Short mmCIF file of C-alpha atoms and ligand atoms in Angstrom, two decimals:
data_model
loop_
_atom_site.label_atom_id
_atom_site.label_comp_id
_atom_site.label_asym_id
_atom_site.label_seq_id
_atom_site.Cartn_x
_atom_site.Cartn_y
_atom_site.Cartn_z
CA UNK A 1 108.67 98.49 117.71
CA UNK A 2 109.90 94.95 116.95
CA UNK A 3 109.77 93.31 119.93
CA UNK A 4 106.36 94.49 120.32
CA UNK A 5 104.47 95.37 117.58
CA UNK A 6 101.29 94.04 118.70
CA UNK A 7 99.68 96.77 120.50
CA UNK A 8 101.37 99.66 120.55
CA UNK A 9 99.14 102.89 120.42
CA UNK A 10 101.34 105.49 118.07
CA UNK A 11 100.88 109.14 117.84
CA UNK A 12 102.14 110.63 114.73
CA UNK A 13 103.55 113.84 114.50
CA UNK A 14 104.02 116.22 110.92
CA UNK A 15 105.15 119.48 110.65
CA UNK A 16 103.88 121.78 108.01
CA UNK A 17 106.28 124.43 106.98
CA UNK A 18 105.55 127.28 104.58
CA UNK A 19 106.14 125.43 100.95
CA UNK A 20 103.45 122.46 102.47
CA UNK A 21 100.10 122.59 101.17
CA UNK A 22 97.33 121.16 103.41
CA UNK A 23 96.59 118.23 100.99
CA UNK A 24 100.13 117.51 100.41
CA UNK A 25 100.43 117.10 104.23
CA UNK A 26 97.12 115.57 104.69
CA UNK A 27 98.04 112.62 102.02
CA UNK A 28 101.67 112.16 103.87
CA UNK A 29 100.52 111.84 107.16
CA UNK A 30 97.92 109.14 105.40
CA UNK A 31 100.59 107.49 103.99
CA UNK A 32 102.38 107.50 107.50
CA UNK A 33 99.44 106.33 110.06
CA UNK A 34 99.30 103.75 106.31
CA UNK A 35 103.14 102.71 107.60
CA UNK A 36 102.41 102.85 111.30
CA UNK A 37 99.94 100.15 110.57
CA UNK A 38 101.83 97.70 108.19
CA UNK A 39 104.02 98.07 111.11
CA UNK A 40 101.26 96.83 113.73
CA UNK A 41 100.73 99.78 115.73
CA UNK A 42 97.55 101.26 116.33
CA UNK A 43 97.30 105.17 115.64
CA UNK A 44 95.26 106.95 118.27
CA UNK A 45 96.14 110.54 117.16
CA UNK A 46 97.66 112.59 114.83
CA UNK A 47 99.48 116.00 115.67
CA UNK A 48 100.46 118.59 112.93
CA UNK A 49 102.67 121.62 113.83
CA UNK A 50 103.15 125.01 111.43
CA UNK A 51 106.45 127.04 111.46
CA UNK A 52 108.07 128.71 108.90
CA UNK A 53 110.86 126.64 109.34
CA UNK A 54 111.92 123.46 111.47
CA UNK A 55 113.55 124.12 114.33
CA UNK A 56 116.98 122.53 114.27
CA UNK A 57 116.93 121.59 118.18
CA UNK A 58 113.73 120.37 118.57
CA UNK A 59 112.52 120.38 115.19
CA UNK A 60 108.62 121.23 116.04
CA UNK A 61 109.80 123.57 119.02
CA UNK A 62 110.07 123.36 122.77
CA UNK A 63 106.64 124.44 123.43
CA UNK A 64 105.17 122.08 121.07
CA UNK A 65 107.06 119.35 122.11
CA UNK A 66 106.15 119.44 125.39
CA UNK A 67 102.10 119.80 124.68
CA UNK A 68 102.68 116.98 122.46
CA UNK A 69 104.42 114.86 125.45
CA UNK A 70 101.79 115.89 127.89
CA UNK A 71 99.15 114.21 125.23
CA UNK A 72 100.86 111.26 124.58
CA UNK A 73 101.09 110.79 128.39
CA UNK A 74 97.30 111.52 128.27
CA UNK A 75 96.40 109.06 124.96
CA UNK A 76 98.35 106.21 126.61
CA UNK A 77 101.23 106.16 123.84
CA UNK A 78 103.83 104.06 123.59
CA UNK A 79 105.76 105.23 120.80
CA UNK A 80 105.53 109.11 118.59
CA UNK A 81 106.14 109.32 114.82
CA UNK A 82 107.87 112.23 113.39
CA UNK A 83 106.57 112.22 110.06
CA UNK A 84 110.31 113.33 108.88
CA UNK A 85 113.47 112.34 109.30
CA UNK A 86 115.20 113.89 112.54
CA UNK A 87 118.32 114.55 112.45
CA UNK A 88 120.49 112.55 115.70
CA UNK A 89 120.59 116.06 117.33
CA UNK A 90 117.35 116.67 116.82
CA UNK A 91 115.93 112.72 117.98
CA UNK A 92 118.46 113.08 121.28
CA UNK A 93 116.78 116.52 122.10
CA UNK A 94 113.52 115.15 121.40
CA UNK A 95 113.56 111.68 123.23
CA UNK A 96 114.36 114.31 126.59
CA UNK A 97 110.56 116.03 126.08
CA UNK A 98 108.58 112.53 125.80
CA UNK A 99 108.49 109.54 127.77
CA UNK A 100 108.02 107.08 125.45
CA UNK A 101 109.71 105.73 122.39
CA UNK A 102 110.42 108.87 119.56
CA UNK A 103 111.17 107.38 116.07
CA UNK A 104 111.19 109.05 112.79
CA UNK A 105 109.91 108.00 109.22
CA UNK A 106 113.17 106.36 108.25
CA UNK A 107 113.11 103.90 111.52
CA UNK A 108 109.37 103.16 110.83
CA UNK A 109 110.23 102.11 107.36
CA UNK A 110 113.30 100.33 108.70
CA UNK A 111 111.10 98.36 111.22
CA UNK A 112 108.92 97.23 108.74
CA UNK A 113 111.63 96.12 106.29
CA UNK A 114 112.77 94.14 109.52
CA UNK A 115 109.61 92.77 110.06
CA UNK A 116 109.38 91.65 106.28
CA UNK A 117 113.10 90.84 105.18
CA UNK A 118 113.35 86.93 104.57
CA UNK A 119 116.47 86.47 102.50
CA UNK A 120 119.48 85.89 104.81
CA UNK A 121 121.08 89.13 102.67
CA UNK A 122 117.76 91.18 103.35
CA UNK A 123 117.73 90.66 106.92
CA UNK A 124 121.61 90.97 107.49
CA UNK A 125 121.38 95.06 105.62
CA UNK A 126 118.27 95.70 107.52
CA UNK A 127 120.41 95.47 110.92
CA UNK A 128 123.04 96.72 109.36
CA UNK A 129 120.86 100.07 108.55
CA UNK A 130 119.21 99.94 111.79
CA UNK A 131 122.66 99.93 113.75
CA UNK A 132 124.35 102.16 111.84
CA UNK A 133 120.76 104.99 112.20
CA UNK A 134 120.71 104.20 115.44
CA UNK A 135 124.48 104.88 116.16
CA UNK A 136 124.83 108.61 116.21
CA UNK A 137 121.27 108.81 118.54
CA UNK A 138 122.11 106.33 121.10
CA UNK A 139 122.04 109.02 123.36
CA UNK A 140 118.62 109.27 123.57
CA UNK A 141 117.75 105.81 123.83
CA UNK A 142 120.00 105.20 126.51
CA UNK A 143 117.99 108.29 128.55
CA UNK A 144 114.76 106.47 127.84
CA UNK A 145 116.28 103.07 128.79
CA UNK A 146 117.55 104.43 132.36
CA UNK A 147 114.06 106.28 132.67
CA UNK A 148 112.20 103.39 132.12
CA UNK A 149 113.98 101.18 134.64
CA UNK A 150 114.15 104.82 137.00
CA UNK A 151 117.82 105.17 136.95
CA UNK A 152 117.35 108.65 137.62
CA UNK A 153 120.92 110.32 138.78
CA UNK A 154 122.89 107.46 137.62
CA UNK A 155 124.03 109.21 134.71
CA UNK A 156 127.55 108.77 135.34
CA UNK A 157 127.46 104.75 135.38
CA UNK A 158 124.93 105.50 132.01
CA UNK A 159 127.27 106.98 129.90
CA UNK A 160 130.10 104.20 130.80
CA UNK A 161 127.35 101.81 129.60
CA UNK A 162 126.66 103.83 126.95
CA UNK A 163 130.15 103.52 125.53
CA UNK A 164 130.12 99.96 126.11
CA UNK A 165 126.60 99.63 124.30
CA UNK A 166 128.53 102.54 121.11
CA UNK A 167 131.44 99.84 120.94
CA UNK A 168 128.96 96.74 120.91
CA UNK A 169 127.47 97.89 117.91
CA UNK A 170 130.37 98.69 116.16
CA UNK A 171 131.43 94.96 116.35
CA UNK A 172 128.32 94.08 115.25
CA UNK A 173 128.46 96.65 111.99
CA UNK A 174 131.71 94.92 111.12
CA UNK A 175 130.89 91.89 111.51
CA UNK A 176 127.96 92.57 109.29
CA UNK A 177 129.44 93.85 106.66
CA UNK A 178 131.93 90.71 106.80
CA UNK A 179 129.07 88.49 106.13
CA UNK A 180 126.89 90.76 103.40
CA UNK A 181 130.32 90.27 101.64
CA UNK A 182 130.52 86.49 101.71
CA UNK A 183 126.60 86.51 100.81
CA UNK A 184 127.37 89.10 98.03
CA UNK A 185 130.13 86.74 96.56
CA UNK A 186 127.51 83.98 96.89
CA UNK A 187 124.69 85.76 95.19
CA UNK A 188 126.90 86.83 92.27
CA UNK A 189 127.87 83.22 91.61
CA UNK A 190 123.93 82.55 91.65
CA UNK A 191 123.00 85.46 89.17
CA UNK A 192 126.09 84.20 87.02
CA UNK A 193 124.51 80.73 86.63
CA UNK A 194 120.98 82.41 86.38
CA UNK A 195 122.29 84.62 83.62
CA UNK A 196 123.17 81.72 81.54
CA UNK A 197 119.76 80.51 80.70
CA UNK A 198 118.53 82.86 78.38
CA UNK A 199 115.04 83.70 79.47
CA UNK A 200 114.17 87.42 79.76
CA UNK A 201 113.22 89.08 82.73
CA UNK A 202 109.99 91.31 83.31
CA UNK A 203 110.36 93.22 86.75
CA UNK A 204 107.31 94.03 88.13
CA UNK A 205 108.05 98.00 90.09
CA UNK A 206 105.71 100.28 91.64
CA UNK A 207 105.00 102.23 94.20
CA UNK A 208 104.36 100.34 97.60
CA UNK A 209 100.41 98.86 97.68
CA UNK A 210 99.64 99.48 94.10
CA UNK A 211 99.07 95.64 93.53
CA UNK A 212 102.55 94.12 92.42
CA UNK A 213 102.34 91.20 93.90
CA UNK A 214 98.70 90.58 93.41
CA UNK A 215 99.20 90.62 89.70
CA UNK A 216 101.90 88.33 90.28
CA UNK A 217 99.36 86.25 92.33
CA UNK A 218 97.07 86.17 89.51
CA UNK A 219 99.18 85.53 86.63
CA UNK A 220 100.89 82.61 88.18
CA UNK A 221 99.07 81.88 91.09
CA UNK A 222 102.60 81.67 92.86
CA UNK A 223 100.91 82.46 96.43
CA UNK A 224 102.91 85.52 96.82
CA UNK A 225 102.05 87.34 99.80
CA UNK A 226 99.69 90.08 98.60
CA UNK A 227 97.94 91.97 101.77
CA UNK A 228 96.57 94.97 102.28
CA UNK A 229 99.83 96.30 104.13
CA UNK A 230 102.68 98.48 102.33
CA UNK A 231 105.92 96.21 101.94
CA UNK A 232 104.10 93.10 102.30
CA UNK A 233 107.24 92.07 99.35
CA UNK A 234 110.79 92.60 100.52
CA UNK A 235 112.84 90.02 98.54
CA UNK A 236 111.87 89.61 95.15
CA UNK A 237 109.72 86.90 93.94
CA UNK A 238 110.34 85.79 91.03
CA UNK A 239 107.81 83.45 88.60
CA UNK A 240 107.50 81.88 85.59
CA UNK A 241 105.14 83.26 82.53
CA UNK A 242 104.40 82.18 79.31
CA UNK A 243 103.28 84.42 77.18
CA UNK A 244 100.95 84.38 74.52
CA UNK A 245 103.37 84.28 71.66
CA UNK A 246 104.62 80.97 73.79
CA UNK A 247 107.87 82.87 74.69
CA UNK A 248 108.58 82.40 78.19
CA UNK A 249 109.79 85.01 80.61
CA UNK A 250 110.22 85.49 84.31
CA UNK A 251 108.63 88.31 86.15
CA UNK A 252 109.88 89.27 89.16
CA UNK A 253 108.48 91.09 91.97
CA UNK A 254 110.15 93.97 94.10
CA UNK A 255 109.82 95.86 97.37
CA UNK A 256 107.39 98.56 96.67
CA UNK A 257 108.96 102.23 96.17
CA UNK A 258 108.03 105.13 98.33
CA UNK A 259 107.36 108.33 98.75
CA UNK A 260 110.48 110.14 100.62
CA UNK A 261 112.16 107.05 100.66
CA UNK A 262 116.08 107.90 102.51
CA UNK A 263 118.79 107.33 100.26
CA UNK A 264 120.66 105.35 103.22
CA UNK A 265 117.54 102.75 102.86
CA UNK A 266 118.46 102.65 98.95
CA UNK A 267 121.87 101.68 99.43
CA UNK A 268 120.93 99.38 102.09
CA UNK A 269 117.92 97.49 99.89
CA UNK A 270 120.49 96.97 96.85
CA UNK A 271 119.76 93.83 96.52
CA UNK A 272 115.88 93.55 95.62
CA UNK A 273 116.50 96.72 93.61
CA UNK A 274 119.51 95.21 91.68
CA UNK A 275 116.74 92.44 90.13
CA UNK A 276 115.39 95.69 88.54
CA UNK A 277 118.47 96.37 87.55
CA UNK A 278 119.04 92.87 85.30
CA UNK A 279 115.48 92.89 83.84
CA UNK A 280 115.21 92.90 80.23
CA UNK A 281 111.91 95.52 80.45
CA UNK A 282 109.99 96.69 83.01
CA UNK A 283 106.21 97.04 83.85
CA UNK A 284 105.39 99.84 86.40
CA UNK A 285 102.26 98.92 88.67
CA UNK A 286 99.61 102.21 89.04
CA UNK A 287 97.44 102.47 91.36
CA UNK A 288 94.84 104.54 89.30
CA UNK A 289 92.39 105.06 92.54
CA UNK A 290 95.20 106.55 94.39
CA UNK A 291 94.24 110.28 94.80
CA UNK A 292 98.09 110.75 94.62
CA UNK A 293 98.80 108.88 91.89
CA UNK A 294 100.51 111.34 89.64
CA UNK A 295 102.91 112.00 92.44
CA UNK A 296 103.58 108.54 93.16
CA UNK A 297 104.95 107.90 89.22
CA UNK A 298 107.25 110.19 89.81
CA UNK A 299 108.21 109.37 93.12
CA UNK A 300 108.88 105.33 91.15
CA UNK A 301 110.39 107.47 88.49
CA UNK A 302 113.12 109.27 90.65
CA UNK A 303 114.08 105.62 91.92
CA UNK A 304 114.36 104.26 88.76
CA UNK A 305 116.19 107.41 87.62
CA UNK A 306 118.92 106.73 90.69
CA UNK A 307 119.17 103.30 89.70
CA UNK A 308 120.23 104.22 86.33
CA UNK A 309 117.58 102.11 84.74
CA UNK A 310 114.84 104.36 83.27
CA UNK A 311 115.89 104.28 79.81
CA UNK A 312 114.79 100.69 79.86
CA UNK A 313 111.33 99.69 78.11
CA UNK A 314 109.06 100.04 80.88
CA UNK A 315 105.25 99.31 80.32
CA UNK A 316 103.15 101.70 82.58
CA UNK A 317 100.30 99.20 83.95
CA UNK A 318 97.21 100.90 85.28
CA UNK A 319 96.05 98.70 87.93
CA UNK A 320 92.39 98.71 90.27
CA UNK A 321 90.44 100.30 87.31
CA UNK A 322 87.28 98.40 88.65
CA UNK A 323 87.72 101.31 90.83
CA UNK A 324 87.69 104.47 88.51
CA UNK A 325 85.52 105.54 85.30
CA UNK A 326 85.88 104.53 82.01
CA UNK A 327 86.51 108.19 81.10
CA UNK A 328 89.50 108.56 83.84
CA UNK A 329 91.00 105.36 82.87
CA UNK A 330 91.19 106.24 78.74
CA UNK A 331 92.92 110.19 79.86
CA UNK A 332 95.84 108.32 81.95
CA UNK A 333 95.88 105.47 79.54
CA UNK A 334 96.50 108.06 76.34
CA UNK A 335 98.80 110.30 78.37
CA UNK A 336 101.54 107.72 80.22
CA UNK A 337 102.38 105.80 76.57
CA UNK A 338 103.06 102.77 76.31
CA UNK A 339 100.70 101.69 78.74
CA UNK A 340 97.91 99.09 79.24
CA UNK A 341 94.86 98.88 82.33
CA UNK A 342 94.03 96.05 84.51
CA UNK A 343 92.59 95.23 87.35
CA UNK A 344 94.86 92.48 89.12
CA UNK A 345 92.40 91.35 91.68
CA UNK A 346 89.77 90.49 89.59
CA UNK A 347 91.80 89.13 86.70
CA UNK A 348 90.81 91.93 84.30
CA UNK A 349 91.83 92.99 81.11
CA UNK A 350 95.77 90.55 81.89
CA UNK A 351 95.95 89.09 78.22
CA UNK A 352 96.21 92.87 77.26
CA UNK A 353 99.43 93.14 79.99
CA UNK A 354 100.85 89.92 78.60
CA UNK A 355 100.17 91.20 74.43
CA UNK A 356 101.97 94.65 75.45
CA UNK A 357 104.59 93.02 77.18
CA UNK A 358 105.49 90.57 74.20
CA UNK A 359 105.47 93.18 71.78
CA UNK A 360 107.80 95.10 73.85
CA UNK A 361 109.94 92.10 74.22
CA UNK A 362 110.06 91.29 70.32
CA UNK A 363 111.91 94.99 69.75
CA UNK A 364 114.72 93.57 72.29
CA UNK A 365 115.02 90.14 70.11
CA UNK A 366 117.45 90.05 66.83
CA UNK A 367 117.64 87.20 64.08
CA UNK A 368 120.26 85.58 63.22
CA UNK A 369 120.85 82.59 61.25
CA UNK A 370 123.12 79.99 62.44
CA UNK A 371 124.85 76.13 61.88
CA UNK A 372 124.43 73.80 64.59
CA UNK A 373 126.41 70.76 64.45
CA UNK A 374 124.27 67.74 66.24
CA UNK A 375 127.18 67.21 68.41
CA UNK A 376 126.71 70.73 69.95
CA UNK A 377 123.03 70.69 69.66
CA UNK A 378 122.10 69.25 73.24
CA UNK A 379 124.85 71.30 74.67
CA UNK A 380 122.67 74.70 73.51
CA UNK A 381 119.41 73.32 73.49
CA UNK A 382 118.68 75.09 76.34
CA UNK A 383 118.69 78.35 74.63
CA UNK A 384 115.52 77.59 72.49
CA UNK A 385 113.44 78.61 75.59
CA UNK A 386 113.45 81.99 74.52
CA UNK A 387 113.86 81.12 70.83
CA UNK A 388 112.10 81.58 68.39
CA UNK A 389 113.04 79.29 65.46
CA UNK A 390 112.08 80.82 61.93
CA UNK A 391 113.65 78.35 59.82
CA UNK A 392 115.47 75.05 59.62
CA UNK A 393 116.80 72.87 57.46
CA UNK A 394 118.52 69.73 58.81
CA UNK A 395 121.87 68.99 56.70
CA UNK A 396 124.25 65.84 57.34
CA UNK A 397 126.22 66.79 59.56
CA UNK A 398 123.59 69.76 61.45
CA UNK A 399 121.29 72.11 61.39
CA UNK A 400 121.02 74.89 59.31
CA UNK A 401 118.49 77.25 61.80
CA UNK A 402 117.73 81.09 61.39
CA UNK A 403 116.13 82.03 65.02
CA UNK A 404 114.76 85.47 66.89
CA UNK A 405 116.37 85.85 70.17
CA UNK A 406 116.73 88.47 73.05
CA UNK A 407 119.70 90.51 71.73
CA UNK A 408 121.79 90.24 75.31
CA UNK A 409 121.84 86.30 74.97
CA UNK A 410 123.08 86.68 71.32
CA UNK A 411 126.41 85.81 72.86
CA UNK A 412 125.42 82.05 73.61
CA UNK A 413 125.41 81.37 69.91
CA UNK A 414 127.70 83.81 68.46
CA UNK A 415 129.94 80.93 67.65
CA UNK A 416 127.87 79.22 65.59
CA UNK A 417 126.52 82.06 63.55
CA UNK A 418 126.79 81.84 59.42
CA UNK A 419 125.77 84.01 56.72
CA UNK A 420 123.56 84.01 53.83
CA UNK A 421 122.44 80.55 54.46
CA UNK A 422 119.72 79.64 51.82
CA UNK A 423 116.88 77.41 53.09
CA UNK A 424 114.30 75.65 50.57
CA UNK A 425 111.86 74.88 52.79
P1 GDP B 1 102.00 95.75 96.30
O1 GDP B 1 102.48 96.48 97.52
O2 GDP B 1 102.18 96.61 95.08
O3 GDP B 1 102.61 94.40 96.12
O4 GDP B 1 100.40 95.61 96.48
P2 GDP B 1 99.53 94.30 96.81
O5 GDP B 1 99.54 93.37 95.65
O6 GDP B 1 99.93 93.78 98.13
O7 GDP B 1 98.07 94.94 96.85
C1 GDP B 1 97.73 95.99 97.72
C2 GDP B 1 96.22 96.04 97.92
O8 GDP B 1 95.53 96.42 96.71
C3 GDP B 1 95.63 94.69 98.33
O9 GDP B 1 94.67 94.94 99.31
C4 GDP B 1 94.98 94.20 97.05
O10 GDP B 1 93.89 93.34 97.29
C5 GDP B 1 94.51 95.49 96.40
N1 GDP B 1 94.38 95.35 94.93
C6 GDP B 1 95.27 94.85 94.07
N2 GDP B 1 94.79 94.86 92.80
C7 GDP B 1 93.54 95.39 92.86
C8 GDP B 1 92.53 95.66 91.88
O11 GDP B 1 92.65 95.41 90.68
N3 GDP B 1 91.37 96.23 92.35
C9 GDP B 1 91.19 96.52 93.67
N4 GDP B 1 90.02 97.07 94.01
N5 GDP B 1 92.11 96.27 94.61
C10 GDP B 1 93.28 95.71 94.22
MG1 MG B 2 104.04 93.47 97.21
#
């Protein structure tokens, strides 16, 4: 769907097995024509199969399959979306029923990551994912290729090619990973230096289109892309905010979670994640109109869970209540503690965010009271960013100071630290 994203007419495909209610399905095949969109295609119909089970050949069954292929043929298709992730048998067996394009959830998602990745790391473990869930299915695509250029009978000279194509990609894989190394080692060096200015980080999670990057928008007017498409963020953004104690922080946007997102795509998207990972707290983005939005937290929760980052402070956000009642808004707002609600597009209700998110802040800060000698002064002076300077009393040779600081850059000045200092003024 890269290459030509413009207009493609998709026709999604779900299959509703026995533990599948029909609003559960109905709200994931919304969220996948949702996808197929952000992704540019243009979703003429949407098919949904019952079993008991998924069939592990064919996955909706043979007979199924083929009425679906007939309609597609019919509707003018160009590619079908299994709302699920196929399994290579299953997408090889598959691509011989249709003749067009068969993709599954996890390639959708993939091809919109593509689409959006901008960092050279982002766009280097895209292919890298893409190549290595494409590997084991080649099969298929190679019987669509020949089809569409009517190689019919030339399977022999195919499966040579086919080989040739298997061992092309391999190259590419390593050679991939040879360069997300060197990046990696590059990055580090970068977070190392980051890391040493003390100024705390607020990262901004949430499920994909709850408005993330619009609050970003607003708060700092930083022009980050927010549209009305899901992953419209794949590298993180990060801004500066002051806040309204005058302490500044940096918050710092991420690729949107989802629902059923493969744990292949977690590993591969690493490194937006691993901003969550450094952020002193973080603020979790609700989309309170959502019908599904009590699903979706925990969907953002079982990421953060994985990441081993949920017993961080997080701040739950409810965002779009220009949308909802009063009434709704004070039930989620008393039962997800702490929590604050906003409405990010029209600037609503954002000096509550910013109070919530400075008294969560001041729990990570200690005091301590320190001697700077002037000579060292300008070489630290940097760390009063984040500072918060309580007391001072300026002696010959330096200054006596007692200051509030994030606890994690308590390092930076553990040197200079002295006790019981008595200050006057
Ligand atoms: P992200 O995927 O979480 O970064 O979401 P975006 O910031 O891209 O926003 C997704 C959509 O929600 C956009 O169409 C926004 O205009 C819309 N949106 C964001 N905040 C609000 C809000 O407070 N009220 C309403 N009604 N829509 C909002
Ligand atoms: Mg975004």
């Amino acid at each position: 769907m890269t290459q030509d994203k413009v207009s493609e007419n998709a026709l999604l495909v779900a299959l509703q097995t026995k533990n599948i209610s029909d609003s559960e399905l109905h709200l994931d095949l919304e969220e996948l024509a949702f996808l197929a969109s952000s992704a540019g295609a243009n979703v003429v119909h949407r098919a949904i199969q019952k079993r008991k089970d998924p069939d592990s050949a064919t996955f909706i069954g043979k007979g199924k399959a083929r009425e679906i292929a007939a309609f597609a043929d019919e509707m003018d298709c160009n590619v079908v979306i299994f709302d699920n992730n196929l399994s290579p048998a299953q997408a090889r067996n598959l691509s011989d029923f249709f003749h067009v394009k068969v993709i599954d959830r996890t390639q959708l998602i993939l091809d919109i990551f593509a689409q959006r990745a901008r960092t050279k790391e982002g766009k280097l473990q895209v292919e890298l994912a893409q190549l290595q869930y494409l590997l084991p299915r080649l099969v298929g695509q190679q019987t669509e290729m020949m089809r569409q250029s009517g190689g019919i009978g030339t399977k022999g000279p195919g499966e040579k090619k086919l080989e040739v194509q298997r061992r092309r990609i391999n190259d590419r894989i390593a050679l991939l990973k040879r360069e997300l190394t060197k990046v990696k080692a590059k990055r580090h060096e970068q977070r190392k230096r980051r890391k040493a200015i003390p100024v705390p980080v607020v990262g901004i999670v949430g499920y994909t289109n709850a408005g993330k990057s619009t609050l970003l928008n607003t708060l700092t007017n930083a022009g980050v892309l927010a549209e009305n498409k899901l992953f419209a963020t794949l590298d993180p953004t990060t801004r500066r905010v002051v806040l309204p104690d005058k302490r500044v922080v940096l918050f710092s946007d991420t690729v949107g979670f989802i629902n059923k997102l493969p744990h292949t795509l977690i590993a591969a998207f690493r490194a937006t994640l691993e901003e969550v990972c450094e952020a002193d707290i973080l603020i979790h983005v609700i989309d309170i109109a959502h019908p599904d939005r009590e699903k979706q937290i925990d969907a953002v929760h079982e990421v953060l869970r994985e990441l081993d980052v949920f017993d961080k402070p997080i701040l739950n956000v409810f965002n779009k209540i220009d949308q909802v009642s009063h009434a709704e808004t004070d039930f989620l707002v008393e039962k997800y503690q702490p929590s604050v609600a906003i409405s990010a597009l029209r600037g609503h209700c954002l000096n509550d965010l910013l109070r919530s998110v400075s008294w969560i802040l001041k729990k990570e800060y200690m005091t301590a009271s320190i001697f700077l000698p002037y000579e060292e002064y300008s070489k630290v002076q940097y760390i009063f960013s984040c500072a918060e300077i309580l007391q001072q009393k300026h002696e010959e040779t330096g200054i006596y100071m007692q200051i509030s600081m994030p606890k994690r850059f308590f390092y930076l000045i553990k040197n200079f630290e002295v006790d019981d200092v008595q200050y006057q003024n």
